[in-house]
Coordinates of C-alpha atoms and ligand atoms in Angstrom, one line a residue:
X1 CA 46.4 -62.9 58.5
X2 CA 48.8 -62.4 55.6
X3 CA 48.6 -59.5 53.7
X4 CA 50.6 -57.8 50.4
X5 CA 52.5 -55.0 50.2
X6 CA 53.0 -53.5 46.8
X7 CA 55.1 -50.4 46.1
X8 CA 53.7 -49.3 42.6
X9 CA 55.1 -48.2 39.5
X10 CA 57.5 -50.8 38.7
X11 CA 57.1 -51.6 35.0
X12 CA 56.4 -55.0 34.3
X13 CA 59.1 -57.1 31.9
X14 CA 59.3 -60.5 31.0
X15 CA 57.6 -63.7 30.9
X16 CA 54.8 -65.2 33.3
X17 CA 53.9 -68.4 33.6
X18 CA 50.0 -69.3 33.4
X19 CA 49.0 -72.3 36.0
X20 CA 45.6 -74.9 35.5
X21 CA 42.5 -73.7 35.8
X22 CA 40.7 -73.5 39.2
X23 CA 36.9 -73.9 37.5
X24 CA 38.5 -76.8 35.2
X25 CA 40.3 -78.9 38.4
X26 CA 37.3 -78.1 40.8
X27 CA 34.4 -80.2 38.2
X28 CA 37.3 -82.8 37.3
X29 CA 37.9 -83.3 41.0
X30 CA 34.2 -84.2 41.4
X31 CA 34.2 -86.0 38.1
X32 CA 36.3 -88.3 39.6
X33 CA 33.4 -89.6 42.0
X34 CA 32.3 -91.8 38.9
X35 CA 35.6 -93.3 38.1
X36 CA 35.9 -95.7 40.4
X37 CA 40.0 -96.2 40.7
X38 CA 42.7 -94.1 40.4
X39 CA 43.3 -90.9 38.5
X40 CA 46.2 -88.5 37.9
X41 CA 45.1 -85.0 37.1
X42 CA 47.9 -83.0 35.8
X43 CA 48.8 -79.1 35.6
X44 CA 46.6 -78.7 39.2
X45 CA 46.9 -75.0 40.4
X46 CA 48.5 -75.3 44.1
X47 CA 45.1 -73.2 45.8
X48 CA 43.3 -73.4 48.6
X49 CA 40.2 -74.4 46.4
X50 CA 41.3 -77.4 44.9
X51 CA 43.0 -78.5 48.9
X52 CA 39.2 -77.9 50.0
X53 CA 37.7 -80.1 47.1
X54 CA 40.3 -82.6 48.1
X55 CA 39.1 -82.9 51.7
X56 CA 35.8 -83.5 50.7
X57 CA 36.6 -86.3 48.7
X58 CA 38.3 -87.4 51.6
X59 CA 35.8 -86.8 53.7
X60 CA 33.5 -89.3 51.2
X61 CA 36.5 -91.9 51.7
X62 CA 38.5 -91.1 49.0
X63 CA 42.0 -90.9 48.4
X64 CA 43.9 -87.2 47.4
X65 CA 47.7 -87.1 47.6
X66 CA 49.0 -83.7 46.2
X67 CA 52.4 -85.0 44.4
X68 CA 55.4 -82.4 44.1
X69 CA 54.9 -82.4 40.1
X70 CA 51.5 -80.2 40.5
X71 CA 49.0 -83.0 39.9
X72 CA 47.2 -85.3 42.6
X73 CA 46.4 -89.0 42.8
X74 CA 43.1 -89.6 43.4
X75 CA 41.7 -92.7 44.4
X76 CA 37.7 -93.4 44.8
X77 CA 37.1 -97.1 44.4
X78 CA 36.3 -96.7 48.3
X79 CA 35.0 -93.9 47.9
X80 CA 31.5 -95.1 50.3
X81 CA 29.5 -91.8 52.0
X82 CA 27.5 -89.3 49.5
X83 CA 27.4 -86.9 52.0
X84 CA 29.2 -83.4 51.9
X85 CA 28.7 -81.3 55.3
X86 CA 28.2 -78.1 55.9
X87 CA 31.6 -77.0 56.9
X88 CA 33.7 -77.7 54.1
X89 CA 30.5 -76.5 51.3
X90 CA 30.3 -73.3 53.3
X91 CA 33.9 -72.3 52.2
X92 CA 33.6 -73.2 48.3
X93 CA 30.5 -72.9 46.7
X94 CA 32.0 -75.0 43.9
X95 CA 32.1 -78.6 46.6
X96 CA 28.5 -78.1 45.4
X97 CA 29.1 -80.3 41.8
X98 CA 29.9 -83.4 43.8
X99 CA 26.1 -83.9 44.0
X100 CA 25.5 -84.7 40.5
X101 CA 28.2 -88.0 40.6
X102 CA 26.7 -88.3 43.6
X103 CA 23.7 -89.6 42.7
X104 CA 24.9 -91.5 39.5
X105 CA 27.1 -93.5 41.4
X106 CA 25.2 -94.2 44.7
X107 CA 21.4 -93.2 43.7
X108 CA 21.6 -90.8 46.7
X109 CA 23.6 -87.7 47.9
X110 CA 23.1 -85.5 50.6
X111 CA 25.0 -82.3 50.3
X112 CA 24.9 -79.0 52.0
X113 CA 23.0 -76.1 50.2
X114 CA 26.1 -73.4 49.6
X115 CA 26.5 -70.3 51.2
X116 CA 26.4 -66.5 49.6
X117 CA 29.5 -65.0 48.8
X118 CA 30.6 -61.5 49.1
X119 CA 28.5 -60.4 46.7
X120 CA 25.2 -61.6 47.5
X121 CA 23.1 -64.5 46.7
X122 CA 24.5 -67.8 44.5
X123 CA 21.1 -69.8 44.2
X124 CA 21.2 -73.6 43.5
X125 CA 17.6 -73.6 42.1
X126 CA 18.8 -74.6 38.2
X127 CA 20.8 -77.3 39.5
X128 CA 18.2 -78.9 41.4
X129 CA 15.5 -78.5 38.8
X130 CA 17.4 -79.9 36.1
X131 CA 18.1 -82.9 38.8
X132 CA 14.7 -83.3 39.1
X133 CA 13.9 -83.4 35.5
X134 CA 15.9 -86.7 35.1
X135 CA 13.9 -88.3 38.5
X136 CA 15.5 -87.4 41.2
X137 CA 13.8 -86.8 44.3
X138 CA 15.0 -83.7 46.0
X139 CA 14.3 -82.5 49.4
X140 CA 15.5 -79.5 51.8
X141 CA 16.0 -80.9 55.1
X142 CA 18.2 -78.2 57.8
X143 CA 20.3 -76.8 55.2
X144 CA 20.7 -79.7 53.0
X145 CA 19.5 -81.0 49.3
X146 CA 19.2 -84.9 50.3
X147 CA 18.7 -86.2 47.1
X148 CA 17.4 -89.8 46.1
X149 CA 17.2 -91.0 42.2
X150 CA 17.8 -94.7 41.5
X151 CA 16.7 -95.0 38.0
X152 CA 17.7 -91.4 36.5
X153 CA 15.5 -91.2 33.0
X154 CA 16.2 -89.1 30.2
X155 CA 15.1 -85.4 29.7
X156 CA 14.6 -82.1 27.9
X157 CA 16.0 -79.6 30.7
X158 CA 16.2 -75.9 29.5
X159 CA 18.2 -73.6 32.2
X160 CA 16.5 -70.2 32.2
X161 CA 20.0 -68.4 32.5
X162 CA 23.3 -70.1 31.6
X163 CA 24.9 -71.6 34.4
X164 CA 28.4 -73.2 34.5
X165 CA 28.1 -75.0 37.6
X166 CA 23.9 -76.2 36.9
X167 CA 25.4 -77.8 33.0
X168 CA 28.0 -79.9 35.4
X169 CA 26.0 -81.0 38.0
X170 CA 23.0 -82.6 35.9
X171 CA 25.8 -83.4 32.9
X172 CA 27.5 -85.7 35.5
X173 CA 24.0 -87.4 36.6
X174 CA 22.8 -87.4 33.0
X175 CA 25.2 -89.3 31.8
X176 CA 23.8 -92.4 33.5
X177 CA 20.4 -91.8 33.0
X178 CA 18.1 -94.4 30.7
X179 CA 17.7 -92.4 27.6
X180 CA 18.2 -88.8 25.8
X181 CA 19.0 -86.1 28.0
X182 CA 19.2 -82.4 25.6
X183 CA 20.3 -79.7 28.0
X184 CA 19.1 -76.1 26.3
X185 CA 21.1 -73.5 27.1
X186 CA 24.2 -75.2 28.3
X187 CA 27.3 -73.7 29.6
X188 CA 29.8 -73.8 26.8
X189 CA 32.6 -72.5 29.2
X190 CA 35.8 -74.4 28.4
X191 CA 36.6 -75.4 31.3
X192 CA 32.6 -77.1 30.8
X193 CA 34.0 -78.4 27.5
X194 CA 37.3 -80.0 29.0
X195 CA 34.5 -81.8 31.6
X196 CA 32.6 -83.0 28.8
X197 CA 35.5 -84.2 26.7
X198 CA 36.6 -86.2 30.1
X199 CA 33.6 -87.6 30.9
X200 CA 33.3 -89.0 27.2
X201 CA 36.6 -90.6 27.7
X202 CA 34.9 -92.4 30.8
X203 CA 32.8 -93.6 28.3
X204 CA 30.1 -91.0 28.5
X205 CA 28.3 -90.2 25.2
X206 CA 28.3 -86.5 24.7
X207 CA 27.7 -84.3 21.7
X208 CA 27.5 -80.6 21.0
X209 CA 30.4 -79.8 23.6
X210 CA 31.2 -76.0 23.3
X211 CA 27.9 -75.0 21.7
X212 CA 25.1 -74.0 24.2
X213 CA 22.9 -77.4 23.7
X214 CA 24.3 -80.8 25.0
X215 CA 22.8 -83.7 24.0
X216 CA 23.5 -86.9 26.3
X217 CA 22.7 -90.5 25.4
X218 CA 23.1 -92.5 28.9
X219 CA 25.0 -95.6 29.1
X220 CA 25.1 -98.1 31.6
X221 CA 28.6 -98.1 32.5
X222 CA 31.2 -96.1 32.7
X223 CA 35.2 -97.1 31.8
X224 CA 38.1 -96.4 34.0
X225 CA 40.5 -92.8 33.1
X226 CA 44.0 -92.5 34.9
X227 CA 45.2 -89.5 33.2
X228 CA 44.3 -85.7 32.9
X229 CA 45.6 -82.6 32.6
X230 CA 43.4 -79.7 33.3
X231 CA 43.4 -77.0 30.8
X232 CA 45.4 -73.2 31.4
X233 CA 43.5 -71.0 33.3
X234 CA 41.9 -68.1 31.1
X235 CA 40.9 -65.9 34.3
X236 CA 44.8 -66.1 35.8
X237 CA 45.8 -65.2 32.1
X238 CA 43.6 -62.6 31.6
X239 CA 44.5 -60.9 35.1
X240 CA 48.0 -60.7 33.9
X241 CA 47.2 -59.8 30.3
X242 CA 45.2 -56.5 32.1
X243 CA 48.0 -56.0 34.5
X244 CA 50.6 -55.5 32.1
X245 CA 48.7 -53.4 29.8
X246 CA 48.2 -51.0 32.7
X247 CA 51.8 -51.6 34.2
X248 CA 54.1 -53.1 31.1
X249 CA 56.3 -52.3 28.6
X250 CA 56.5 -55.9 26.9
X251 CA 55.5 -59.1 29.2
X252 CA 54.5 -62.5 27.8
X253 CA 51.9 -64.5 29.5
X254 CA 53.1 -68.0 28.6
X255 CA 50.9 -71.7 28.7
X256 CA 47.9 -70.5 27.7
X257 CA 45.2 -70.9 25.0
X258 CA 45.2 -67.9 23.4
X259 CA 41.4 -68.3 21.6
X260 CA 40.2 -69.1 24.9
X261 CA 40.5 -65.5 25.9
X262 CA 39.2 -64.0 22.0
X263 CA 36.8 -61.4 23.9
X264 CA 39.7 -60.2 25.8
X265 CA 42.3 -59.7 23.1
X266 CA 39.2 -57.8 21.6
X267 CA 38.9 -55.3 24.4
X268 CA 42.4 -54.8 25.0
X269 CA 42.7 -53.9 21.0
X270 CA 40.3 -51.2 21.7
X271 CA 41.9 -50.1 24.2
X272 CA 44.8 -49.2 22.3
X273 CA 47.0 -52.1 23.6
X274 CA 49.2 -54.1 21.6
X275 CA 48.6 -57.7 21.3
X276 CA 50.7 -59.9 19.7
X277 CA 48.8 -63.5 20.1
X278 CA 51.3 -66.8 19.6
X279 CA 50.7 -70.5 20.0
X280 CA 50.3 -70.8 23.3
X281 CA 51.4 -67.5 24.6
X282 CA 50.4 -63.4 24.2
X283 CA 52.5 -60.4 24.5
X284 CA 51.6 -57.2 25.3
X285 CA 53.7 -53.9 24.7
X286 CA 51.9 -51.1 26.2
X287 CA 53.0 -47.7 27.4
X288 CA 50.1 -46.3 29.6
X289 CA 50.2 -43.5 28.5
X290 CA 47.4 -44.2 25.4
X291 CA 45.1 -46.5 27.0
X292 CA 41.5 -45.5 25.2
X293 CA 38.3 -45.7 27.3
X294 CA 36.1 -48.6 26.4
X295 CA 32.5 -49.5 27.2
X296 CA 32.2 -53.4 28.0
X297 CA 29.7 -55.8 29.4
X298 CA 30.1 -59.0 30.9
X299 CA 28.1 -62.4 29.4
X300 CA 28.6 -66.1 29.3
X301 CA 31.6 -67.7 27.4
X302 CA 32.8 -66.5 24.5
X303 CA 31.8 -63.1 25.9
X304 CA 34.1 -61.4 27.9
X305 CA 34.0 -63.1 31.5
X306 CA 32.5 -61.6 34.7
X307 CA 35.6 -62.8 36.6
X308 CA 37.8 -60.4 34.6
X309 CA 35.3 -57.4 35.2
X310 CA 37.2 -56.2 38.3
X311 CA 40.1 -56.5 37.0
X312 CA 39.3 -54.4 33.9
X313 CA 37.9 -52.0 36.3
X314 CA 41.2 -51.6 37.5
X315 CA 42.7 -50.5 34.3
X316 CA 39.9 -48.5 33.0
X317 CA 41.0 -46.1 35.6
X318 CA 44.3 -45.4 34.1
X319 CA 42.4 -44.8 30.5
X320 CA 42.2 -41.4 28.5
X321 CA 38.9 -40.9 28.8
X322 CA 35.4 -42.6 31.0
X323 CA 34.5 -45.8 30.6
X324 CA 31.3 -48.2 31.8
X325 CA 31.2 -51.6 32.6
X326 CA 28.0 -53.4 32.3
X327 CA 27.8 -56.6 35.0
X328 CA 25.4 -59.0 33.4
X329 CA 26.1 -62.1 35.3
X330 CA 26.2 -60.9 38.9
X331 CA 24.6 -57.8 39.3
X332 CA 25.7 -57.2 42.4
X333 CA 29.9 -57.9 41.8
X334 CA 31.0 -54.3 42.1
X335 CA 32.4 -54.8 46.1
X336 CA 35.8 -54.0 44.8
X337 CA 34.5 -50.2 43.7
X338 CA 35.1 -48.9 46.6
X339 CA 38.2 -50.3 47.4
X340 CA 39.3 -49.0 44.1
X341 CA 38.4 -45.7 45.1
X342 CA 40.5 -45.2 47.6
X343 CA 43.4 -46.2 46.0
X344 CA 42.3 -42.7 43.8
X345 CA 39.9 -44.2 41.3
X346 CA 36.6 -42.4 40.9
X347 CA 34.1 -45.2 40.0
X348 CA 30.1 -44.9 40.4
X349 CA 27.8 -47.4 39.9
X350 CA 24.4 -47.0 38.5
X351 CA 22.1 -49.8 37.9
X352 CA 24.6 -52.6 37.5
X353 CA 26.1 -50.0 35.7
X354 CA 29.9 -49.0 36.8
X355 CA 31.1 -45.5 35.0
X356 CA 34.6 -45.6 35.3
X357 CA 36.4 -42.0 35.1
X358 CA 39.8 -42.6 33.7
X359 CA 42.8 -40.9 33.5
X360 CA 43.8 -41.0 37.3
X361 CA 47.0 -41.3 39.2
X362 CA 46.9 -43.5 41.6
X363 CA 47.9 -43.5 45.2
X364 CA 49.3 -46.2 47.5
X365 CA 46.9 -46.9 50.6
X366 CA 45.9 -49.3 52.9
X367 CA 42.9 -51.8 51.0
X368 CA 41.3 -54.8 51.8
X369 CA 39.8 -58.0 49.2
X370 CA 36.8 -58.9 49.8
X371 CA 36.8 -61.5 47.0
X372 CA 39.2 -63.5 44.9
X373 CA 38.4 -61.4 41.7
X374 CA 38.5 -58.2 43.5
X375 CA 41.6 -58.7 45.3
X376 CA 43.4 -59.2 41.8
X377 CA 41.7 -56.3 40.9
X378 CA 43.5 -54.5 43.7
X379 CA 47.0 -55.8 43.1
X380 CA 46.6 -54.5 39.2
X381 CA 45.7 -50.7 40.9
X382 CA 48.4 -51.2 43.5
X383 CA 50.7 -51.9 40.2
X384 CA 50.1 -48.7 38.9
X385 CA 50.0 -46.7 41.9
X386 CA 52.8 -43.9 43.5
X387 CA 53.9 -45.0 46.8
X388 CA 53.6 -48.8 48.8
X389 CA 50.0 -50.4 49.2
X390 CA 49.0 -52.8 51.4
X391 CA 46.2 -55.1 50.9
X392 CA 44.7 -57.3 53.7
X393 CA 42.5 -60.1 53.6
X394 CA 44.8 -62.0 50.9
X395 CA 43.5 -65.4 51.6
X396 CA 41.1 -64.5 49.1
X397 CA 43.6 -64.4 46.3
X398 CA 45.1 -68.0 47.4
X399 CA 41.5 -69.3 46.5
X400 CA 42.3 -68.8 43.3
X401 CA 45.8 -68.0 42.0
X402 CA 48.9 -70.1 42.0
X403 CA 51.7 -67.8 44.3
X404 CA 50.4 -64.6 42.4
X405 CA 53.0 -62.9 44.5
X406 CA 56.0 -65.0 42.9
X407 CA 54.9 -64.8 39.2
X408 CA 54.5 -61.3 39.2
X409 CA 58.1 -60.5 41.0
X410 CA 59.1 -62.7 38.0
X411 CA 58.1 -59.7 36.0
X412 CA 59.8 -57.0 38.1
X413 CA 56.5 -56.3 40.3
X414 CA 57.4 -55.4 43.9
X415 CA 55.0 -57.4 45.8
X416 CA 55.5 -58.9 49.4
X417 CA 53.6 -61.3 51.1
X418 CA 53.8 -60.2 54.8
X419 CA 52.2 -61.7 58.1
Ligands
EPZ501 C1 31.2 -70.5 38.0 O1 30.4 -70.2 39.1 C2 32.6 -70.0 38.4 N1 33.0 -70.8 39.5 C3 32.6 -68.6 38.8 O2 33.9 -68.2 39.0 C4 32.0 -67.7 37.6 O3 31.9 -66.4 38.0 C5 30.7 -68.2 37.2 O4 30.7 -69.6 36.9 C6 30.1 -67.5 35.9 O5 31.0 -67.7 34.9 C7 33.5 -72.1 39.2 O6 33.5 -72.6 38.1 C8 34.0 -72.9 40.4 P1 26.8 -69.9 37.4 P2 28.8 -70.8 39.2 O7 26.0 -71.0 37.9 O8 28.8 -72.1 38.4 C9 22.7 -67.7 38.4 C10 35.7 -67.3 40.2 O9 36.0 -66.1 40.5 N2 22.3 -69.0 38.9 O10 27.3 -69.9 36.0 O11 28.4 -70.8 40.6 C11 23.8 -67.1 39.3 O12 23.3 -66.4 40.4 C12 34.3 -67.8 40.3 O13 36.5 -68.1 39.8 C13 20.9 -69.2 39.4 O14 20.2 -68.2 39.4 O15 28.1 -69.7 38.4 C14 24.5 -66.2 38.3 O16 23.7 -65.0 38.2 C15 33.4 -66.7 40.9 N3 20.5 -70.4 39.8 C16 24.3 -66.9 36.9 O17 23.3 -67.9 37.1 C17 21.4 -71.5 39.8 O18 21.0 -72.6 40.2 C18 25.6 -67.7 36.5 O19 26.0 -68.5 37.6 C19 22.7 -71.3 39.3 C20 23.1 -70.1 38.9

């Protein structure tokens, strides 16, 4: 199994590129179910994630071809099996949208309930309760929702927590539906709002896109779109925005939507790092020697997002002072504290509570990722560390950044990928 090595304490110079969002391609990918021809999506991050979403479709009779210009060519006019199995769901929870277009295309899915992940349950229950409210008839047979819902009817569907991946799934069989569909406490992630805006160009009718209620008037049919590009990825620029406030003197993170990432430029100004936002790019000049504590907590889009709150972890340790991270969306995401810790952090965690004691020096050692969000979290320590870490298990981090190792050598890092 591959693994990094890192030898810390470079400081980080330059410009880094930003590549398309993994939870933007992922629902586009299984948006594509309902346009039935051919469609280019543009600006696709080369990951494992978005390789496993392609062998599903596949799997359903589809056609992927990864071109050399990072985009794919999909083709699902044949597209002819609603059925997604058990061993390609188990390895991405997100193969799990497909069962919404599912069921607006062929009136039927059957799809394999998703696993856990490292840091505990993922339930499915809002997604198959909202499916419900517009007629479908769900059942669990031996690990599987098989799903039937001919005529999909119009309805008021209120999630009881905000769900990303629940507001695509019943968006995409709503859309169809006879009738209204209002979906209360929506998702207004932007990589939820690029989804919308797609599935209105199929000729969808979709309003209140970015606030958290989505109203959805059904329509019969649905119009043919060849082109998209997915939007930057706010998680991959956010990693590097943290990792050069605790390892730069002036890097620019470059094709990006800065106001995508407003509750991050937020806490990094209170951190005492200097932002300086552009068009489609942000700089930060930062000298860790002044990084000020901060207390954060983690909530739905525009707060500031649960897959940075590992990473922030990371440079909380380096801060003058202690700081506390509250995890609101997954109480249970703290696997990387411990990994942290023995890179010389001193993080405890009380009642989804981490208290992060700052003003440590790091130490090389020997770490392992347990998840794509910690392992990032990891390489940011492993920046800032004395001495060479090495941190196994990286297939993690290929779920969901673009050749992380390559972008950040671009900034003087000295990360290897080793086998
Ligand atoms: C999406 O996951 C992202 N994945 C996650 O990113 C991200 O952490 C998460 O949204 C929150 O922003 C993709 O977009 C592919 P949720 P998703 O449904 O849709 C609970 C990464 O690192 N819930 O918004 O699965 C759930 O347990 C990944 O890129 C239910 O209880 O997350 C959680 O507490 C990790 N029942 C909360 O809602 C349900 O039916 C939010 O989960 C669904 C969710």
């Amino acid at each position: 199994m591959d693994y990094f090595e890192i030898n810390g304490l470079k400081k980080l110079n330059g410009i880094i590129n930003v590549s398309g969002a993994k939870n933007a391609v992922l629902p586009l990918m299984a948006a594509a179910i309902l346009n039935k021809g051919s469609l280019k999506i543009s600006n696709v991050p080369q990951l494992s994630d978005s390789i496993t979403m392609s062998r599903l479709l596949e799997e359903m009779g589809g056609k992927v071809k990864f071109n050399s210009d990072n985009s794919i060519s999909l083709d699902t006019s044949e597209l002819n099996k609603p059925f997604a199995p058990y061993d390609l769901v188990k390895t991405m929870r997100a193969s799990f949208y497909v069962l919404g277009p599912l069921i607006a295309r062929f009136g039927e899915a059957k799809v394999s309930l998703p696993g856990g992940c490292a840091w505990g349950p993922r339930p499915v229950d809002f997604h198959l309760s909202g499916l419900e409210a517009l007629g479908v008839k769900i059942s669990i047979e031996n690990g599987y929702v098989v799903a039937n819902g001919k005529n999909l009817i119009g309805s008021e569907i209120h999630f009881p927590k905000i769900s990303v991946g629940a507001t695509g799934n019943v968006l995409m069989a709503a859309i169809v539906a006879k009738g209204t569909t209002t979906i209360n406490n929506a998702a207004s992630e932007p990589e939820i709002q690029q989804l919308c805006e797609i599935l209105n160009q199929m000729g969808a009718n979709i309003s209140g896109i970015g606030s958290n209620t989505l109203v959805i008037e059904g329509v019969d049919n649905l119009d043919l779109v060849s082109n998209v590009s997915v939007i930057p990825d706010r998680i991959e620029a956010g990693t590097f925005l943290i990792a050069a406030a605790a390892s730069g003197e002036e890097v620019e993170v470059v094709n990006i939507i800065p106001t995508h990432l407003d509750s991050v430029i937020d806490c990094l100004k209170e951190a005492n790092i200097n932002v300086i936002i552009k068009k489609n790019s942000i700089i930060i000049k930062s000298s860790k020697n002044d990084i000020l504590p901060t207390n954060i907590e983690t909530s739905e889009y525009p707060g500031f997002p649960t897959d940075l709150q590992a990473q922030w972890m990371a440079l909380m340790c380096l801060a003058k002072g202690t700081s506390t991270i509250k995890e609101n969306i997954y109480f249970d995401r703290f696997t990387h504290i411990m990994e942290l810790n023995r890179l010389g952090c001193n993080i405890k965690l009380e009642d989804s509570v981490a208290i992060i004691e700052g003003d440590k020096s790091l130490v090389g050692a020997d770490v392992m990722s347990t998840d794509i969000r910690a392992s990032a979290a990891l390489i940011i320590a492993a920046l800032s560390a004395k001495g060479v870490t090495k941190i196994s298990r990286v297939y993690h981090i290929d779920r969901g950044y673009d050749k992380i190792e390559e972008k950040l050598t671009t900034i003087g890092a000295e990360i290897f990928r080793k086998k």
